Short mmCIF file of C-alpha atoms in Angstrom, two decimals:
data_model
loop_
_atom_site.label_atom_id
_atom_site.label_comp_id
_atom_site.label_asym_id
_atom_site.label_seq_id
_atom_site.Cartn_x
_atom_site.Cartn_y
_atom_site.Cartn_z
CA MET A 1 -0.04 0.01 0.02
CA THR A 2 1.30 3.44 -0.93
CA PHE A 3 0.81 6.43 1.38
CA PHE A 4 0.98 9.97 0.17
CA HIS A 5 2.19 12.82 2.20
CA CYS A 6 0.19 15.93 1.53
CA VAL A 7 2.00 19.20 2.09
CA GLU A 8 0.31 21.24 4.79
CA PHE A 9 0.42 25.00 4.28
CA ALA A 10 0.68 27.34 7.19
CA PRO A 11 -2.29 29.76 7.50
CA MET A 12 -1.87 33.14 5.89
CA ARG A 13 -0.36 35.74 8.19
CA PHE A 14 -1.19 38.58 5.85
CA LEU A 15 -4.65 38.64 4.30
CA PRO A 16 -4.66 40.36 0.86
CA VAL A 17 -6.97 43.40 1.01
CA PHE A 18 -7.29 46.58 -0.99
CA LEU A 19 -7.28 49.82 0.98
CA ASP A 20 -8.97 53.07 -0.12
CA LEU A 21 -6.18 55.53 0.54
CA THR A 22 -8.39 58.57 -0.22
CA GLU A 23 -10.24 58.06 3.10
CA GLY A 24 -7.56 59.43 5.35
CA VAL A 25 -3.91 60.29 5.88
CA VAL A 26 -1.00 57.89 5.41
CA GLY A 27 1.98 58.71 7.64
CA LEU A 28 5.44 58.11 6.03
CA VAL A 29 8.66 58.16 8.05
CA GLY A 30 12.11 58.28 6.52
CA ALA A 31 14.17 60.22 3.98
CA GLY A 32 16.17 57.65 2.01
CA PRO A 33 15.45 55.95 -1.35
CA ALA A 34 13.14 53.36 0.32
CA ALA A 35 10.97 56.17 1.72
CA PHE A 36 10.89 58.05 -1.58
CA ASN A 37 9.88 54.86 -3.43
CA LYS A 38 7.00 54.35 -0.99
CA LEU A 39 6.03 57.94 -1.43
CA ARG A 40 5.75 57.59 -5.16
CA LEU A 41 3.67 54.45 -4.79
CA LEU A 42 1.29 55.97 -2.22
CA ARG A 43 0.76 59.13 -4.23
CA SER A 44 0.17 57.20 -7.42
CA ALA A 45 -2.70 55.57 -5.60
CA GLY A 46 -4.13 58.97 -4.68
CA ALA A 47 -3.08 58.87 -1.01
CA ARG A 48 -2.85 61.95 1.11
CA VAL A 49 0.62 61.52 2.59
CA ARG A 50 2.07 63.18 5.69
CA TRP A 51 5.81 62.75 5.25
CA TYR A 52 8.09 62.98 8.30
CA SER A 53 11.40 63.76 6.53
CA LYS A 54 14.57 65.20 7.94
CA ASP A 55 16.11 65.81 4.56
CA VAL A 56 14.96 69.15 3.17
CA GLY A 57 16.50 68.52 -0.25
CA VAL A 58 14.66 65.22 -0.69
CA ALA A 59 11.42 66.88 0.41
CA GLU A 60 11.83 69.68 -2.08
CA GLU A 61 12.45 67.10 -4.84
CA ALA A 62 9.24 65.29 -3.90
CA LEU A 63 7.21 68.58 -4.06
CA THR A 64 8.37 69.23 -7.62
CA ALA A 65 7.82 65.65 -8.80
CA ALA A 66 4.90 65.07 -11.16
CA LEU A 67 2.87 62.93 -8.76
CA SER A 68 -0.79 62.86 -7.97
CA GLY A 69 -2.09 62.77 -4.40
CA PRO A 70 -1.68 65.63 -1.81
CA LEU A 71 1.55 65.84 0.11
CA GLU A 72 2.16 67.37 3.57
CA ILE A 73 5.79 67.52 4.69
CA CYS A 74 6.49 67.55 8.40
CA PHE A 75 9.92 68.10 9.97
CA ALA A 76 8.79 67.37 13.52
CA ASP A 77 9.90 64.29 15.47
CA PRO A 78 7.66 61.42 14.32
CA ARG A 79 8.01 59.85 17.79
CA GLN A 80 5.81 62.66 19.04
CA ALA A 81 3.19 62.14 16.36
CA ASP A 82 -0.32 61.14 17.32
CA PHE A 83 -1.26 59.18 14.12
CA ALA A 84 -4.92 59.45 15.23
CA ASP A 85 -6.09 60.63 11.83
CA CYS A 86 -3.93 58.11 9.92
CA ILE A 87 -5.38 55.07 8.21
CA ALA A 88 -1.88 53.59 7.89
CA VAL A 89 1.75 54.33 8.76
CA VAL A 90 4.79 53.35 6.71
CA SER A 91 8.23 53.56 8.23
CA ALA A 92 11.35 53.49 6.06
CA ALA A 93 13.94 55.03 8.37
CA GLY A 94 16.30 52.11 8.25
CA ASP A 95 17.45 52.42 11.86
CA ALA A 96 16.13 52.20 15.41
CA LEU A 97 13.48 54.76 14.59
CA ASP A 98 11.60 52.03 12.72
CA ASP A 99 11.14 50.08 15.98
CA ASP A 100 9.86 53.16 17.78
CA ILE A 101 7.39 54.04 14.98
CA ALA A 102 6.07 50.44 14.83
CA ALA A 103 5.46 50.43 18.57
CA LEU A 104 3.77 53.84 18.44
CA ALA A 105 1.49 52.90 15.55
CA ARG A 106 0.51 49.60 17.24
CA SER A 107 -0.34 51.47 20.44
CA ARG A 108 -2.68 53.66 18.41
CA HIS A 109 -4.14 50.57 16.67
CA VAL A 110 -3.07 51.99 13.33
CA PRO A 111 -1.84 49.56 10.65
CA VAL A 112 1.92 49.84 10.17
CA ASN A 113 4.46 48.72 7.55
CA VAL A 114 8.12 48.82 8.26
CA VAL A 115 10.08 48.43 5.03
CA ASP A 116 12.04 45.07 4.95
CA ARG A 117 10.90 44.35 8.53
CA PRO A 118 7.90 42.06 8.35
CA GLU A 119 8.27 41.16 12.00
CA LEU A 120 7.42 44.72 12.95
CA SER A 121 4.70 45.13 10.35
CA THR A 122 0.94 44.57 10.54
CA PHE A 123 0.63 44.90 6.81
CA ILE A 124 2.98 44.47 3.90
CA PHE A 125 3.24 45.90 0.37
CA PRO A 126 2.81 43.26 -2.35
CA ALA A 127 4.33 43.22 -5.78
CA ILE A 128 1.66 44.89 -7.95
CA VAL A 129 0.42 44.42 -11.45
CA ASP A 130 -1.58 47.57 -12.33
CA ARG A 131 -4.06 47.51 -15.20
CA GLY A 132 -6.33 50.34 -14.06
CA ASP A 133 -9.44 48.70 -12.49
CA VAL A 134 -7.64 45.37 -12.55
CA VAL A 135 -4.94 45.21 -9.89
CA VAL A 136 -3.11 41.99 -8.99
CA ALA A 137 -1.19 41.79 -5.71
CA ILE A 138 1.49 39.12 -5.25
CA GLY A 139 2.82 38.54 -1.78
CA THR A 140 5.31 36.16 -0.13
CA GLY A 141 4.61 37.13 3.44
CA GLY A 142 7.47 39.55 3.33
CA THR A 143 10.00 36.74 3.09
CA SER A 144 11.05 36.99 -0.55
CA PRO A 145 10.40 40.26 -2.46
CA VAL A 146 12.56 39.00 -5.31
CA LEU A 147 10.33 35.98 -5.86
CA ALA A 148 7.25 38.22 -5.78
CA ARG A 149 8.75 40.44 -8.48
CA ARG A 150 9.47 37.45 -10.63
CA LEU A 151 5.91 36.27 -10.32
CA ARG A 152 4.69 39.74 -11.10
CA GLU A 153 6.77 39.76 -14.34
CA ARG A 154 5.10 36.48 -15.45
CA ILE A 155 1.65 37.74 -14.67
CA GLU A 156 2.32 40.97 -16.48
CA ALA A 157 3.12 38.99 -19.61
CA LEU A 158 -0.13 37.00 -19.32
CA LEU A 159 -2.60 39.80 -18.67
CA PRO A 160 -3.97 41.64 -21.78
CA ALA A 161 -3.08 45.30 -21.83
CA ARG A 162 -6.75 46.46 -21.96
CA ILE A 163 -8.07 44.09 -19.25
CA GLY A 164 -8.54 47.04 -16.86
CA ASP A 165 -10.62 48.82 -19.50
CA LEU A 166 -12.85 45.78 -19.81
CA ALA A 167 -13.33 45.84 -16.05
CA ALA A 168 -14.29 49.49 -16.20
CA LEU A 169 -16.84 48.77 -18.91
CA MET A 170 -18.41 46.00 -16.84
CA GLY A 171 -18.43 48.36 -13.82
CA ARG A 172 -20.38 51.01 -15.74
CA PHE A 173 -23.14 48.44 -16.64
CA ARG A 174 -23.08 46.49 -13.38
CA VAL A 175 -26.14 48.07 -11.73
CA ARG A 176 -28.10 48.08 -14.96
CA ALA A 177 -27.41 44.38 -15.53
CA GLY A 178 -28.36 43.51 -12.01
CA GLU A 179 -31.70 45.31 -12.29
CA ALA A 180 -32.46 43.79 -15.70
CA ARG A 181 -31.79 40.27 -14.55
CA ARG A 182 -33.40 40.39 -11.14
CA GLY A 183 -35.27 37.16 -10.69
CA GLY A 184 -33.92 35.80 -13.93
CA ARG A 185 -30.82 33.70 -14.66
CA SER A 186 -27.57 33.75 -12.75
CA LEU A 187 -25.89 37.15 -12.92
CA ARG A 188 -22.54 35.48 -12.51
CA ARG A 189 -23.04 33.32 -15.62
CA PHE A 190 -24.11 36.33 -17.57
CA TRP A 191 -20.82 38.13 -16.77
CA GLU A 192 -18.89 34.94 -17.52
CA ARG A 193 -20.34 34.92 -21.01
CA VAL A 194 -19.49 38.61 -21.39
CA VAL A 195 -15.86 37.99 -20.40
CA ASP A 196 -15.38 34.83 -22.33
CA GLY A 197 -17.44 35.70 -25.41
CA PRO A 198 -17.33 38.25 -28.29
CA ILE A 199 -18.11 41.25 -26.02
CA GLY A 200 -14.92 40.62 -24.05
CA ALA A 201 -12.98 39.98 -27.20
CA ALA A 202 -14.16 43.24 -28.77
CA ALA A 203 -13.25 45.20 -25.65
CA LEU A 204 -9.76 43.65 -25.44
CA ALA A 205 -9.28 44.47 -29.08
CA GLY A 206 -10.07 48.17 -28.36
CA ARG A 207 -13.46 48.11 -30.25
CA TRP A 208 -15.25 49.87 -27.44
CA ARG A 209 -18.32 51.04 -29.34
CA ASP A 210 -18.96 47.52 -30.58
CA ALA A 211 -18.52 46.13 -27.06
CA GLU A 212 -20.85 48.70 -25.51
CA ARG A 213 -23.54 48.09 -28.07
CA ALA A 214 -23.33 44.33 -27.74
CA LEU A 215 -23.35 44.56 -23.93
CA THR A 216 -26.44 46.85 -24.04
CA ARG A 217 -28.26 44.28 -26.25
CA ALA A 218 -27.25 41.45 -23.99
CA ILE A 219 -28.63 43.18 -20.91
CA GLU A 220 -31.89 44.17 -22.57
CA HIS A 221 -32.62 40.96 -24.38
CA GLY A 222 -30.50 38.29 -22.77
CA ASP A 223 -33.33 36.83 -20.64
CA ASP A 224 -35.48 36.21 -23.71
CA THR A 225 -33.47 32.99 -24.22
CA PRO A 226 -34.23 30.00 -22.03
CA ALA A 227 -32.07 29.46 -18.99
CA PRO A 228 -29.41 26.72 -19.54
CA SER A 229 -29.76 23.57 -17.67
CA GLY A 230 -27.00 22.54 -15.32
CA ALA A 231 -24.53 19.72 -15.66
CA VAL A 232 -22.64 17.34 -13.42
CA PHE A 233 -18.89 17.12 -13.62
CA ILE A 234 -17.46 13.98 -12.01
CA VAL A 235 -13.99 15.10 -11.09
CA GLY A 236 -11.03 13.04 -9.92
CA ALA A 237 -9.26 14.73 -7.06
CA GLY A 238 -6.06 12.64 -7.44
CA PRO A 239 -4.01 11.37 -4.52
CA GLY A 240 -4.84 14.35 -2.35
CA ALA A 241 -2.28 17.05 -3.15
CA ALA A 242 -3.62 20.20 -4.84
CA ASP A 243 -0.59 20.50 -7.16
CA LEU A 244 -1.60 17.16 -8.71
CA LEU A 245 -5.03 18.44 -9.79
CA THR A 246 -5.35 18.54 -13.57
CA LEU A 247 -5.83 21.96 -15.22
CA ARG A 248 -9.30 20.90 -16.37
CA ALA A 249 -10.23 19.85 -12.76
CA LEU A 250 -9.18 23.32 -11.53
CA GLN A 251 -11.26 25.05 -14.19
CA VAL A 252 -14.33 23.00 -13.30
CA LEU A 253 -13.89 23.64 -9.55
CA GLN A 254 -13.57 27.40 -10.25
CA GLY A 255 -16.87 27.29 -12.15
CA ALA A 256 -18.79 25.18 -9.63
CA ASP A 257 -22.01 26.33 -7.88
CA ILE A 258 -22.08 23.31 -5.63
CA VAL A 259 -19.48 20.61 -4.81
CA PHE A 260 -20.35 17.15 -3.44
CA TYR A 261 -17.26 15.51 -1.95
CA ASP A 262 -16.25 12.39 -0.02
CA GLU A 263 -13.87 11.57 2.79
CA LEU A 264 -10.94 11.07 0.48
CA VAL A 265 -10.89 14.71 -0.64
CA THR A 266 -8.55 16.86 1.37
CA ALA A 267 -9.17 20.42 2.63
CA GLU A 268 -6.31 21.56 0.37
CA ILE A 269 -8.28 20.27 -2.66
CA LEU A 270 -11.55 21.89 -1.48
CA ASP A 271 -9.76 25.22 -1.12
CA ARG A 272 -9.36 25.27 -4.91
CA ALA A 273 -13.18 25.44 -5.44
CA ARG A 274 -14.84 28.78 -6.11
CA ARG A 275 -15.13 30.64 -2.80
CA GLU A 276 -18.90 31.06 -3.17
CA ALA A 277 -19.55 27.41 -4.05
CA GLU A 278 -21.56 25.33 -1.63
CA LEU A 279 -19.65 22.36 -0.24
CA VAL A 280 -21.66 19.26 0.62
CA PHE A 281 -20.13 16.24 2.27
CA VAL A 282 -21.59 12.93 1.06
CA GLY A 283 -18.91 10.48 2.29
CA LYS A 284 -18.35 8.39 5.38
CA ARG A 285 -17.06 9.88 8.60
CA GLY A 286 -16.02 8.46 11.94
CA GLY A 287 -16.75 4.89 10.89
CA ARG A 288 -20.42 5.72 10.26
CA PRO A 289 -22.01 4.82 6.93
CA GLY A 290 -22.60 7.49 4.38
CA ILE A 291 -25.96 8.57 2.98
CA GLY A 292 -25.84 6.01 0.24
CA GLN A 293 -25.45 6.17 -3.51
CA ASP A 294 -29.17 6.56 -4.22
CA ALA A 295 -29.36 9.65 -2.02
CA ILE A 296 -26.21 11.09 -3.63
CA ASN A 297 -27.74 10.60 -7.07
CA GLN A 298 -30.95 12.28 -6.03
CA GLN A 299 -29.07 15.29 -4.58
CA LEU A 300 -26.98 15.58 -7.77
CA ALA A 301 -30.13 15.55 -9.96
CA GLU A 302 -31.92 18.07 -7.74
CA ALA A 303 -28.97 20.47 -7.97
CA VAL A 304 -28.89 20.18 -11.75
CA ARG A 305 -32.60 20.85 -11.99
CA ARG A 306 -32.03 24.09 -10.16
CA GLY A 307 -29.76 25.09 -13.07
CA LEU A 308 -26.52 24.80 -11.05
CA ASN A 309 -23.07 23.70 -12.20
CA VAL A 310 -22.52 20.66 -10.09
CA VAL A 311 -19.23 18.96 -9.23
CA ARG A 312 -19.02 15.44 -7.77
CA LEU A 313 -15.46 15.40 -6.37
CA LYS A 314 -13.88 11.98 -5.73
CA GLY A 315 -10.46 11.05 -4.43
CA GLY A 316 -8.13 9.42 -6.99
CA ASP A 317 -9.28 8.85 -10.57
CA PRO A 318 -13.03 8.07 -11.11
CA LEU A 319 -12.21 6.20 -14.35
CA ILE A 320 -10.18 3.54 -12.55
CA PHE A 321 -12.18 0.35 -12.08
CA GLY A 322 -15.23 2.06 -13.46
CA ARG A 323 -15.83 3.90 -10.12
CA ASP A 324 -18.14 6.49 -11.70
CA GLY A 325 -20.31 3.94 -13.49
CA GLU A 326 -23.29 4.00 -11.14
CA GLU A 327 -23.55 7.76 -10.87
CA LEU A 328 -22.85 8.28 -14.58
CA GLY A 329 -25.48 5.70 -15.59
CA TYR A 330 -28.09 7.24 -13.29
CA LEU A 331 -27.48 10.73 -14.59
CA ARG A 332 -27.58 9.78 -18.24
CA ASP A 333 -30.72 7.70 -17.76
CA ALA A 334 -32.30 10.80 -16.15
CA GLY A 335 -31.35 12.92 -19.24
CA ILE A 336 -28.80 14.91 -17.24
CA ALA A 337 -25.54 16.08 -18.89
CA ALA A 338 -22.59 14.48 -17.18
CA VAL A 339 -18.88 14.93 -17.88
CA VAL A 340 -16.06 12.86 -16.36
CA VAL A 341 -12.84 14.77 -15.61
CA PRO A 342 -10.15 12.18 -14.85
CA GLY A 343 -7.80 12.62 -11.98
CA VAL A 344 -4.16 11.65 -11.48
CA THR A 345 -4.00 7.97 -10.56
CA ALA A 346 -2.14 6.71 -7.55
CA ALA A 347 0.64 5.27 -9.66
CA LEU A 348 1.26 8.57 -11.48
CA GLY A 349 0.98 10.50 -8.23
CA CYS A 350 3.61 8.29 -6.68
CA ALA A 351 5.87 8.85 -9.66
CA ALA A 352 5.33 12.61 -9.36
CA ALA A 353 6.25 12.45 -5.67
CA GLU A 354 9.34 10.23 -6.33
CA PRO A 355 12.58 12.28 -5.74
CA SER A 356 14.87 12.70 -8.69
CA ALA A 357 18.30 11.19 -8.88
CA ALA A 358 19.82 14.57 -8.09
CA GLU A 359 17.57 14.96 -5.06
CA ARG A 360 18.47 11.42 -3.84
CA GLU A 361 22.19 12.34 -4.23
CA LEU A 362 21.68 15.52 -2.17
CA VAL A 363 19.98 13.58 0.58
CA ALA A 364 22.69 10.97 0.53
#
């Protein structure tokens, strides 16, 4: 018997959030290059910055720089600052002052970032991909900024240049689409068709008039077509490690409305499902029998009749030994669309987990 060791990830210390910097003052401490870089970033986001700088020359340079966002320069001792009106504090002094500012901000319950000092910080700056309304943040918990930058470069190459403009277009029509489709088909599916279909293609190609006209027509007349029926995807979860999921399995999980899973599916795998998807356990637990295959089949069919995208998630590969046969036969007999998404088999998973010759040599 082969046992697989699933990697356990530590919980996130820093939760990715997006902060509206126009709602208050951001305190900035320091006068070196690190402080100036943070000043440029904050002002580019429209922040109102109160800069505690001891270097008059650097401060004058900042005032003449072509940057947006109001700037207040303060030459007082930042240790005496109150920070009561600050929504965040950034310290880039590079010396013992950073420790004092971090302690002061924490005592005022104000979020603080100390540059290159994650142990003193209650928030960190990620590597950023900026496409207007589309912003991607990449973080490594403050442990490896170089790795974050490399990931940013790869994502920059993948994202279309006009993806932010597409998001802005969708934002302008968001309320209108919601009102027009109230009580109708899934709004999420509507926007998925917009992004994945000809409207999104037109927008990304810069044909904005065509995209707007098509989006207007889709909002006004889209509900005249019958609502699509749901489908069941029988997905193999593989040996249990999320990095062994197939690309197709990940895509299906991200599009799921409801996921039925058994005891062989790990929490790491379930975490790859769409955040809003309903998770329903249908396996055996604590030695007690499960609900039975007939009950599972009925729940799958009921979810499909509600027009949901349904995933039946199973450990391993459902094609091995015909494990999906009963469910698949029931669904097809009931006239329900069913698609099998194979998983990585135990043998392949074992091969993937097998160390290379170079790794064995290092261990030896």
